[in-house]
Coordinates of C-alpha atoms in Angstrom, one line a residue:
Chain M
X1 CA -48.8 130.3 -177.9
X2 CA -52.4 131.4 -178.0
X3 CA -55.2 129.1 -179.0
X4 CA -57.4 130.2 -181.8
X5 CA -61.2 129.7 -181.9
X6 CA -64.3 131.3 -180.5
X7 CA -64.3 132.6 -177.0
X8 CA -60.6 132.8 -176.8
X9 CA -60.6 136.3 -175.3
X10 CA -60.7 139.8 -176.7
X11 CA -57.1 140.9 -177.3
X12 CA -56.3 142.6 -180.5
X13 CA -53.6 140.0 -181.4
X14 CA -56.2 137.1 -181.5
X15 CA -58.6 139.2 -183.6
X16 CA -55.8 139.7 -186.1
X17 CA -54.8 136.0 -186.1
X18 CA -58.4 134.8 -186.7
X19 CA -58.8 137.3 -189.5
X20 CA -55.6 136.2 -191.2
X21 CA -56.7 132.6 -191.0
X22 CA -60.1 133.5 -192.6
X23 CA -58.4 135.4 -195.3
X24 CA -56.1 132.5 -196.0
X25 CA -59.1 130.1 -196.3
X26 CA -60.8 132.5 -198.6
X27 CA -57.7 132.7 -200.7
X28 CA -57.5 128.9 -200.9
X29 CA -61.1 128.7 -202.0
X30 CA -60.4 131.3 -204.7
X31 CA -57.5 129.3 -206.1
X32 CA -59.6 126.1 -206.1
X33 CA -62.4 127.7 -208.1
X34 CA -59.8 129.2 -210.4
X35 CA -58.5 125.8 -211.2
X36 CA -62.0 124.5 -211.7
X37 CA -62.6 127.3 -214.2
X38 CA -59.2 126.7 -215.9
X39 CA -59.9 122.9 -216.2
X40 CA -62.5 123.3 -218.9
X41 CA -60.3 125.7 -220.9
X42 CA -57.2 123.5 -220.5
X43 CA -59.0 120.4 -221.7
X44 CA -60.4 122.2 -224.7
X45 CA -56.9 123.6 -225.5
X46 CA -55.3 120.1 -225.3
X47 CA -58.0 118.6 -227.5
X48 CA -57.7 121.3 -230.1
X49 CA -53.9 121.2 -230.0
X50 CA -53.8 117.5 -230.5
X51 CA -56.3 117.6 -233.3
X52 CA -54.5 120.4 -235.1
X53 CA -51.2 118.6 -234.8
X54 CA -52.7 115.5 -236.4
X55 CA -54.8 117.2 -239.0
X56 CA -52.9 120.3 -240.1
X57 CA -50.9 118.6 -242.8
X58 CA -54.1 117.4 -244.5
X59 CA -55.7 120.8 -244.6
X60 CA -54.9 121.8 -248.2
X61 CA -57.0 123.1 -251.0
X62 CA -57.8 119.7 -252.5
X63 CA -58.9 118.4 -249.1
X64 CA -62.0 120.6 -249.6
X65 CA -62.5 119.9 -253.3
X66 CA -61.9 116.1 -253.4
X67 CA -64.3 113.4 -252.7
X68 CA -63.6 110.6 -250.3
X69 CA -61.2 108.0 -251.6
X70 CA -59.6 104.7 -250.7
X71 CA -56.2 106.4 -251.0
X72 CA -55.6 108.8 -248.1
X73 CA -53.6 111.2 -250.1
X74 CA -56.5 111.8 -252.6
X75 CA -59.3 111.8 -250.0
X76 CA -61.2 115.0 -249.3
X77 CA -64.4 116.3 -247.7
X78 CA -66.3 117.8 -250.6
X79 CA -69.3 115.5 -250.2
X80 CA -69.6 115.6 -246.4
X81 CA -69.0 119.4 -246.3
X82 CA -71.7 120.0 -248.8
X83 CA -74.0 117.6 -247.0
X84 CA -73.4 119.5 -243.7
X85 CA -74.1 122.8 -245.4
X86 CA -77.3 121.5 -246.9
X87 CA -78.4 120.1 -243.5
X88 CA -77.5 123.4 -241.9
X89 CA -79.6 125.4 -244.3
X90 CA -82.6 123.0 -244.4
X91 CA -82.7 122.6 -240.7
X92 CA -82.6 126.3 -240.1
X93 CA -85.4 126.9 -242.6
X94 CA -87.6 124.2 -241.1
X95 CA -86.9 124.4 -237.4
X96 CA -86.6 128.1 -236.8
X97 CA -89.9 129.4 -238.1
X98 CA -92.0 126.6 -236.4
X99 CA -90.1 127.0 -233.1
X100 CA -90.5 130.7 -233.0
X101 CA -94.2 130.4 -233.8
X102 CA -94.6 127.8 -231.0
X103 CA -92.8 130.1 -228.6
X104 CA -94.9 133.1 -229.5
X105 CA -98.1 131.1 -229.0
X106 CA -96.9 129.8 -225.7
X107 CA -95.9 133.2 -224.3
X108 CA -98.4 135.6 -225.9
X109 CA -101.5 133.7 -226.8
X110 CA -101.9 130.4 -224.8
X111 CA -104.4 130.5 -222.0
X112 CA -102.8 129.9 -218.6
X113 CA -104.2 126.5 -217.8
X114 CA -103.1 122.9 -217.1
X115 CA -102.8 122.0 -220.8
X116 CA -100.4 124.9 -221.5
X117 CA -98.4 124.0 -218.5
X118 CA -98.2 120.4 -219.6
X119 CA -97.0 121.5 -223.1
X120 CA -94.4 123.8 -221.6
X121 CA -93.1 121.1 -219.3
X122 CA -92.9 118.6 -222.1
X123 CA -91.0 120.9 -224.4
X124 CA -88.4 121.2 -221.6
X125 CA -88.3 117.4 -221.3
X126 CA -88.0 117.0 -225.1
X127 CA -84.9 119.2 -225.0
X128 CA -83.3 116.6 -222.8
X129 CA -84.1 113.5 -224.9
X130 CA -81.0 111.8 -226.2
X131 CA -80.4 112.4 -229.9
X132 CA -80.3 108.7 -230.8
X133 CA -84.0 108.6 -229.8
X134 CA -84.7 111.3 -232.4
X135 CA -82.8 109.1 -234.8
X136 CA -85.1 106.2 -234.2
X137 CA -88.1 108.4 -234.6
X138 CA -86.7 109.8 -237.9
X139 CA -86.0 106.2 -239.1
X140 CA -89.6 105.1 -238.3
X141 CA -91.4 108.2 -239.4
X142 CA -89.5 109.9 -242.3
X143 CA -87.4 107.0 -243.7
X144 CA -89.9 104.2 -243.5
X145 CA -93.5 105.5 -243.0
X146 CA -93.1 108.5 -245.3
X147 CA -90.8 106.5 -247.6
X148 CA -88.2 109.3 -247.8
X149 CA -85.3 106.9 -247.4
X150 CA -81.9 107.9 -246.1
X151 CA -82.1 111.2 -247.9
X152 CA -81.1 114.8 -247.2
X153 CA -84.7 115.7 -246.3
X154 CA -85.0 112.8 -243.8
X155 CA -81.8 114.0 -242.2
X156 CA -82.9 117.6 -242.1
X157 CA -86.3 116.7 -240.7
X158 CA -84.8 114.5 -238.0
X159 CA -82.3 117.2 -236.9
X160 CA -85.1 119.8 -237.0
X161 CA -87.1 117.7 -234.5
X162 CA -84.0 117.4 -232.4
X163 CA -83.3 121.1 -232.1
X164 CA -86.9 122.5 -232.1
X165 CA -87.3 122.2 -228.3
X166 CA -84.0 124.0 -227.8
X167 CA -85.0 126.8 -230.1
X168 CA -88.5 127.0 -228.5
X169 CA -87.0 127.3 -225.0
X170 CA -84.5 130.0 -226.1
X171 CA -87.2 132.0 -227.9
X172 CA -89.6 131.7 -225.0
X173 CA -86.9 133.0 -222.7
X174 CA -86.2 135.9 -225.1
X175 CA -89.9 136.8 -225.4
X176 CA -90.4 136.6 -221.7
X177 CA -87.5 139.0 -221.2
X178 CA -89.4 141.8 -223.0
X179 CA -90.5 144.3 -220.4
X180 CA -94.1 144.1 -219.4
X181 CA -94.5 147.8 -219.6
X182 CA -93.7 147.7 -223.4
X183 CA -96.6 145.3 -223.9
X184 CA -99.0 147.3 -221.7
X185 CA -98.1 150.5 -223.4
X186 CA -98.8 149.0 -226.8
X187 CA -102.1 147.4 -225.8
X188 CA -103.2 150.7 -224.2
X189 CA -102.9 152.4 -227.6
X190 CA -105.3 150.1 -229.2
X191 CA -102.8 147.6 -230.7
X192 CA -104.1 144.1 -231.4
X193 CA -102.3 141.1 -230.0
X194 CA -100.6 140.5 -233.3
X195 CA -99.5 144.1 -233.6
X196 CA -98.0 144.1 -230.2
X197 CA -96.1 140.9 -231.0
X198 CA -95.0 142.0 -234.5
X199 CA -94.0 145.6 -233.7
X200 CA -92.9 145.5 -230.1
X201 CA -92.2 142.0 -228.7
X202 CA -90.5 140.4 -231.6
X203 CA -88.0 143.2 -232.4
X204 CA -86.9 143.2 -228.8
X205 CA -86.7 139.4 -228.5
X206 CA -85.0 139.0 -231.9
X207 CA -81.3 139.0 -230.7
X208 CA -82.1 136.3 -228.1
X209 CA -84.1 134.3 -230.6
X210 CA -81.3 134.5 -233.3
X211 CA -78.5 133.6 -230.9
X212 CA -80.5 130.7 -229.5
X213 CA -81.3 129.4 -232.9
X214 CA -77.7 129.6 -234.0
X215 CA -76.5 127.7 -231.0
X216 CA -79.2 125.0 -231.6
X217 CA -78.3 124.7 -235.3
X218 CA -74.6 124.5 -234.5
X219 CA -75.5 121.6 -232.2
X220 CA -77.4 119.9 -235.0
X221 CA -74.4 120.3 -237.3
X222 CA -72.2 118.2 -234.9
X223 CA -74.8 115.4 -234.4
X224 CA -73.8 111.9 -235.7
X225 CA -76.0 109.4 -233.9
X226 CA -79.4 110.4 -235.5
X227 CA -77.8 110.5 -239.0
X228 CA -76.3 107.0 -238.5
X229 CA -79.8 105.9 -237.3
X230 CA -81.6 107.1 -240.4
X231 CA -78.9 105.5 -242.6
X232 CA -76.9 108.4 -244.0
X233 CA -74.1 107.3 -246.2
X234 CA -70.5 107.4 -245.0
X235 CA -68.8 107.0 -248.4
X236 CA -70.2 109.1 -251.2
X237 CA -68.6 110.4 -254.4
X238 CA -71.1 113.1 -255.4
X239 CA -72.6 116.2 -253.8
X240 CA -76.4 116.1 -253.1
X241 CA -78.4 118.1 -255.7
X242 CA -81.9 117.8 -254.3
X243 CA -83.8 117.0 -251.2
X244 CA -84.3 113.3 -252.1
X245 CA -80.5 112.5 -252.7
X246 CA -78.5 110.4 -250.4
X247 CA -75.9 112.4 -248.4
X248 CA -73.2 112.3 -245.9
X249 CA -72.1 114.9 -243.3
X250 CA -68.8 115.9 -241.6
X251 CA -69.4 114.0 -238.4
X252 CA -70.3 110.9 -240.4
X253 CA -67.1 111.2 -242.4
X254 CA -65.1 111.6 -239.3
X255 CA -66.7 108.5 -237.8
X256 CA -66.0 106.5 -241.0
X257 CA -62.4 107.6 -241.2
X258 CA -61.6 107.0 -237.5
X259 CA -62.9 103.4 -237.8
X260 CA -60.6 102.6 -240.7
X261 CA -57.5 100.6 -239.7
X262 CA -54.9 102.6 -241.7
X263 CA -53.1 105.3 -239.7
X264 CA -53.3 108.0 -242.4
X265 CA -57.1 108.1 -242.2
X266 CA -56.8 109.2 -238.5
X267 CA -55.0 112.3 -239.8
X268 CA -57.8 112.9 -242.3
X269 CA -60.4 112.5 -239.6
X270 CA -58.5 115.1 -237.5
X271 CA -58.5 117.5 -240.4
X272 CA -62.2 117.0 -240.9
X273 CA -62.8 117.6 -237.2
X274 CA -60.9 120.9 -237.5
X275 CA -63.2 122.0 -240.3
X276 CA -66.3 121.0 -238.3
X277 CA -65.0 122.7 -235.1
X278 CA -64.2 125.9 -237.1
X279 CA -67.8 125.9 -238.4
X280 CA -69.4 125.2 -235.0
X281 CA -67.2 127.6 -233.0
X282 CA -67.7 130.4 -235.5
X283 CA -71.5 129.9 -235.2
X284 CA -71.2 130.0 -231.4
X285 CA -69.1 133.1 -231.6
X286 CA -71.7 134.8 -233.9
X287 CA -74.4 133.9 -231.3
X288 CA -72.2 135.4 -228.5
X289 CA -71.6 138.6 -230.4
X290 CA -75.3 139.1 -231.2
X291 CA -76.3 138.5 -227.6
X292 CA -73.7 140.9 -226.1
X293 CA -74.4 143.6 -228.7
X294 CA -78.1 143.6 -227.8
X295 CA -77.2 143.9 -224.2
X296 CA -75.1 146.9 -224.8
X297 CA -78.0 148.6 -226.7
X298 CA -80.5 147.7 -224.0
Chain V
X1 CA -130.2 164.9 -215.6
X2 CA -130.0 165.1 -211.9
X3 CA -127.6 163.8 -209.3
X4 CA -125.9 160.6 -210.3
X5 CA -123.9 158.7 -207.7
X6 CA -123.3 161.7 -205.6
X7 CA -122.3 164.3 -208.3
X8 CA -124.3 167.0 -210.0
X9 CA -124.2 166.4 -213.7
X10 CA -126.6 169.1 -214.8
X11 CA -127.4 168.8 -218.4
X12 CA -124.2 166.7 -219.2
X13 CA -124.3 163.1 -219.9
X14 CA -121.5 161.2 -218.2
X15 CA -118.6 160.2 -220.4
X16 CA -117.9 157.1 -218.4
X17 CA -120.1 155.3 -215.9
X18 CA -119.4 152.3 -213.7
X19 CA -122.4 150.4 -212.6
X20 CA -122.0 147.9 -209.7
X21 CA -118.5 147.1 -210.9
X22 CA -116.5 144.4 -209.1
X23 CA -113.1 143.2 -210.0
X24 CA -111.5 139.9 -208.7
X25 CA -108.1 138.4 -209.3
X26 CA -108.7 134.7 -208.8
X27 CA -110.6 134.5 -205.5
X28 CA -109.3 137.9 -204.3
X29 CA -111.9 140.6 -204.8
X30 CA -110.2 144.0 -205.1
X31 CA -113.0 146.2 -206.2
X32 CA -116.5 145.7 -204.7
X33 CA -119.7 146.9 -206.2
X34 CA -118.5 150.4 -207.3
X35 CA -120.8 152.8 -209.1
X36 CA -119.8 156.2 -210.2
X37 CA -120.2 158.5 -213.1
X38 CA -117.4 160.5 -214.7
X39 CA -118.5 163.7 -216.4
X40 CA -117.0 164.7 -219.8
X41 CA -114.2 167.3 -219.9
X42 CA -113.5 167.1 -216.2
X43 CA -110.7 165.7 -214.1
X44 CA -111.8 162.9 -211.7
X45 CA -109.3 161.8 -209.0
X46 CA -109.4 158.3 -207.5
X47 CA -107.7 158.4 -204.1
X48 CA -107.2 155.9 -201.3
X49 CA -104.4 154.1 -199.6
X50 CA -102.4 151.5 -201.5
X51 CA -104.3 148.3 -202.2
X52 CA -107.7 150.1 -202.0
X53 CA -108.5 149.0 -205.6
X54 CA -108.2 152.4 -207.3
X55 CA -105.8 151.2 -210.0
X56 CA -107.9 148.0 -210.7
X57 CA -111.0 150.2 -211.0
X58 CA -109.1 152.6 -213.4
X59 CA -108.1 149.6 -215.6
X60 CA -111.7 148.6 -216.0
X61 CA -112.4 151.7 -218.0
X62 CA -110.1 150.6 -220.9
X63 CA -110.4 146.9 -220.3
X64 CA -106.7 146.5 -219.4
X65 CA -107.8 144.0 -216.7
X66 CA -108.6 141.7 -219.7
X67 CA -104.9 141.2 -220.1
X68 CA -104.5 139.8 -216.6
X69 CA -105.0 136.0 -216.9
X70 CA -107.3 135.3 -213.9
X71 CA -109.0 138.7 -213.6
X72 CA -112.8 138.8 -213.6
X73 CA -114.8 142.1 -214.1
X74 CA -118.5 142.0 -213.3
X75 CA -121.1 144.8 -213.6
X76 CA -121.3 147.4 -216.4
X77 CA -119.0 150.0 -217.6
X78 CA -120.7 152.5 -220.0
X79 CA -118.8 154.8 -222.3
X80 CA -121.1 157.4 -223.9
X81 CA -123.9 155.1 -222.9
X82 CA -122.5 152.0 -224.6
X83 CA -121.5 148.9 -222.6
X84 CA -117.7 148.5 -223.0
X85 CA -117.9 144.8 -221.9
X86 CA -120.5 143.9 -224.5
X87 CA -119.4 140.7 -226.3
X88 CA -119.2 142.4 -229.6
X89 CA -117.0 145.2 -228.4
X90 CA -113.3 144.9 -229.5
X91 CA -111.1 145.8 -226.5
X92 CA -108.4 147.2 -228.8
X93 CA -110.9 149.8 -230.1
X94 CA -111.9 150.6 -226.5
X95 CA -108.3 151.4 -225.7
X96 CA -107.8 153.5 -228.8
X97 CA -110.7 155.8 -227.6
X98 CA -109.8 155.6 -223.9
X99 CA -106.0 156.2 -223.6
X100 CA -103.8 155.4 -220.6
X101 CA -100.7 156.7 -219.0
X102 CA -98.8 154.4 -216.6
X103 CA -97.1 154.9 -213.3
X104 CA -93.6 154.1 -214.7
X105 CA -92.9 156.1 -217.8
X106 CA -92.8 153.2 -220.3
X107 CA -91.8 154.6 -223.7
X108 CA -91.0 151.9 -226.3
X109 CA -87.3 151.4 -226.9
X110 CA -87.6 153.1 -230.3
X111 CA -87.1 156.7 -231.5
X112 CA -89.2 159.6 -230.1
X113 CA -91.0 159.9 -233.4
X114 CA -91.8 156.1 -233.5
X115 CA -93.2 156.2 -230.0
X116 CA -95.8 158.9 -230.9
X117 CA -96.5 157.3 -234.3
X118 CA -97.2 153.8 -233.0
X119 CA -100.8 154.5 -231.9
X120 CA -101.8 156.1 -235.2
X121 CA -100.0 153.4 -237.2
X122 CA -101.7 150.4 -235.4
X123 CA -105.1 152.2 -235.7
X124 CA -104.8 152.6 -239.5
X125 CA -104.2 156.4 -239.5
X126 CA -104.0 157.6 -243.1
X127 CA -103.4 161.4 -242.7
X128 CA -100.2 163.4 -242.3
X129 CA -98.3 161.4 -239.7
X130 CA -95.6 164.0 -239.3
X131 CA -98.1 166.7 -238.5
X132 CA -100.0 164.4 -236.1
X133 CA -96.7 163.6 -234.2
X134 CA -95.8 167.3 -234.0
X135 CA -99.3 168.3 -232.8
X136 CA -99.3 165.5 -230.2
X137 CA -95.9 166.5 -228.9
X138 CA -97.0 170.1 -228.7
X139 CA -100.1 169.2 -226.7
X140 CA -97.9 167.2 -224.3
X141 CA -95.7 170.3 -223.9
X142 CA -92.7 168.3 -225.2
X143 CA -92.2 169.6 -228.7
X144 CA -89.9 172.5 -227.9
X145 CA -87.5 170.1 -226.1
X146 CA -87.4 167.4 -228.7
X147 CA -88.3 168.9 -232.1
X148 CA -84.7 168.7 -233.4
X149 CA -84.0 165.1 -232.3
X150 CA -87.1 163.1 -233.1
X151 CA -85.0 160.3 -234.4
X152 CA -83.2 159.8 -231.1
X153 CA -84.0 156.9 -228.9
X154 CA -86.7 157.7 -226.3
X155 CA -84.5 156.1 -223.7
X156 CA -82.3 159.2 -223.6
X157 CA -85.0 161.5 -222.3
X158 CA -85.3 162.4 -218.7
X159 CA -87.9 160.7 -216.6
X160 CA -90.3 163.7 -216.8
X161 CA -89.8 164.0 -220.6
X162 CA -90.4 160.2 -220.9
X163 CA -93.7 160.6 -219.1
X164 CA -94.7 163.6 -221.3
X165 CA -93.7 161.5 -224.3
X166 CA -96.1 158.7 -223.0
X167 CA -98.8 161.4 -222.8
X168 CA -98.1 162.5 -226.4
X169 CA -98.2 158.9 -227.5
X170 CA -101.5 158.4 -225.8
X171 CA -102.9 161.6 -227.4
X172 CA -101.7 160.7 -230.9
X173 CA -104.0 157.6 -230.9
X174 CA -107.0 160.0 -230.8
X175 CA -108.7 159.2 -227.5
X176 CA -111.6 161.0 -225.8
X177 CA -110.6 159.9 -222.3
X178 CA -107.2 159.8 -220.6
X179 CA -106.7 157.4 -217.8
X180 CA -103.7 158.2 -215.6
X181 CA -102.3 155.7 -213.1
X182 CA -100.2 157.7 -210.6
X183 CA -98.5 159.5 -213.5
X184 CA -96.1 161.6 -211.4
X185 CA -95.3 159.3 -208.5
X186 CA -91.9 158.4 -210.1
X187 CA -91.0 162.0 -210.9
X188 CA -89.2 164.8 -209.1
X189 CA -91.3 167.8 -208.0
X190 CA -90.4 170.0 -211.0
X191 CA -91.3 167.3 -213.5
X192 CA -94.5 166.6 -211.5
X193 CA -95.5 170.2 -211.7
X194 CA -95.1 170.2 -215.4
X195 CA -97.3 167.2 -215.8
X196 CA -99.9 168.8 -213.4
X197 CA -100.0 171.9 -215.6
X198 CA -100.4 169.7 -218.6
X199 CA -103.3 167.9 -217.1
X200 CA -104.9 171.2 -216.3
X201 CA -104.5 172.3 -220.0
X202 CA -105.7 168.9 -221.4
X203 CA -109.0 168.8 -219.6
X204 CA -110.4 171.3 -222.1
X205 CA -110.5 168.6 -224.7
X206 CA -110.3 165.3 -222.7
X207 CA -112.0 163.6 -219.9
X208 CA -109.3 162.6 -217.4
X209 CA -109.4 160.0 -214.7
X210 CA -106.3 160.1 -212.5
X211 CA -105.3 157.7 -209.8
X212 CA -103.1 159.3 -207.1
X213 CA -102.1 158.7 -203.6
X214 CA -101.0 162.4 -203.3
X215 CA -104.0 164.2 -201.7
X216 CA -102.6 167.7 -202.3
X217 CA -102.3 166.8 -206.0
X218 CA -105.9 165.5 -206.1
X219 CA -107.0 168.7 -204.4
X220 CA -105.1 170.9 -206.9
X221 CA -106.0 169.3 -210.2
X222 CA -109.3 167.5 -209.9
X223 CA -112.9 168.6 -210.1
X224 CA -114.3 165.5 -208.5
X225 CA -112.7 163.1 -206.1
X226 CA -113.7 159.5 -205.3
X227 CA -112.3 158.0 -202.1
X228 CA -111.9 154.2 -202.1
X229 CA -111.2 152.0 -199.2
X230 CA -110.9 148.3 -199.1
X231 CA -112.2 147.9 -202.6
X232 CA -115.3 149.9 -201.9
X233 CA -116.3 153.4 -202.9
X234 CA -116.6 155.3 -199.6
X235 CA -117.5 158.8 -201.0
X236 CA -117.6 160.6 -204.3
X237 CA -118.3 164.2 -205.0
X238 CA -116.9 167.6 -205.9
X239 CA -113.3 167.8 -204.8
X240 CA -113.7 170.9 -202.6
X241 CA -116.6 169.3 -200.7
X242 CA -114.7 166.0 -200.2
X243 CA -111.8 167.9 -198.7
X244 CA -113.7 170.4 -196.7
X245 CA -117.0 168.8 -195.7
X246 CA -116.7 165.1 -196.1
X247 CA -119.9 163.2 -195.2
X248 CA -118.3 160.0 -194.2
X249 CA -116.1 159.6 -191.2
X250 CA -113.6 157.4 -193.0
X251 CA -113.2 160.0 -195.7
X252 CA -112.5 162.7 -193.1
X253 CA -109.9 160.6 -191.3
X254 CA -108.2 160.0 -194.7
X255 CA -108.2 163.5 -196.1
X256 CA -107.1 165.0 -192.8
X257 CA -104.2 162.6 -192.9
X258 CA -105.0 160.5 -189.9
X259 CA -104.4 157.2 -191.9
X260 CA -103.3 156.1 -195.3

């Protein structure tokens, strides 16, 4: 038998053997990475399957139209679903315009100095702050200091603060991706800074901004900790009508149902999770479609 | 008027004039104390090897260097006798009157029509936009090729057509001067030739300053040539004299192809 390894001679047979060995190693590595990739998908599939099994029987028409109840068979998600939709709308309205404005300033207007660099670095840091910290801030600022209480507006403001850094970062990235030649071409024609931003930069950055905003809002929709912190209700028998009303949201309802001792409420929680997941995953899918479409056109 | 910075202007006033212009990016000085006058309705070529400062000098004439964060321009740039760097001068208005064509054809990712219409739109043009777009495309010798597909994306044009679209776009803004930064270096010979012919036709109505590293091209199309080396203006004068009887040794070695 011939020994493998470097310097083992120059016969064709050994060259072939070494090559086969390397190919085999390469193959092993490929399989390992494939399993790594499948792992995430498998876990997600198992979770989804388990939840669907538990929750499917509760997913009926009156599950969406009924309010929460002590009796599992009468309980529904009307109040938390409406609360979540309110939060979604208000958070989008408040967080997106401010974040896009901040990103435009940082990319197109801000002077390149240490202050700008400090702001940029801190926005990236803010995006990594745990959501419970935003909850504490919301409690101190909106609920107590501004006296808004545990209302819809407090919740929406808190969630807006939570996702603003994420939207700013996504929008900055989208704006930075606009080719430099487009800006120069526009400036060279006598366009003002605002005209360049409005007519050239923003239209090109829009798909990236929109998909980033959708992903951020979908994250906000699934947040529980900050809402618990600001004192959102978990049992409510009316839908919010105005910004000052108390509210609950889907993740709050899930949290409440899961912590009840009776087994039936676990099924209700699973059903509410299915609704929440459908909402969040369809938002993510929309973001994905917008992003890949714009890539095709570009 | 007599000889100004090495060229005979006769009765003409210069359209553009650089007086002791220096450009620095941070601590790196790329243009050093350059003075030259550019006569109206003539083609002036700025030549020199890469890194000699010719593009940075060109970009002083429409204040494009303002857009570079750490750029510093000192000295005076006069346009029809007015200082372009006076504090009250709006750089956007400067760029409307002094247009620019870039090395890489950079049409906007919009329709052909919208590309040409952008300049007039941002400058508050109130006349017949369709006619202006048509005229500009005709002047840029592109109309016959695109007249039936103005709504198509500019990205579908060939590289040469894109560059002529960029020229049409610059013309539509209504400039008096056209600055061209190596406008054909990315194009094939046929497309380059078309652009050269176009430059020849345009100098009737526009003052043209063109940066090029192609000496044959400078010799063919320009009336005056400025040779820059290491950020300094080595020699400036009528193109035929620069190429046949250069006064400076450095110019001679460059134009005879011994370096650069």
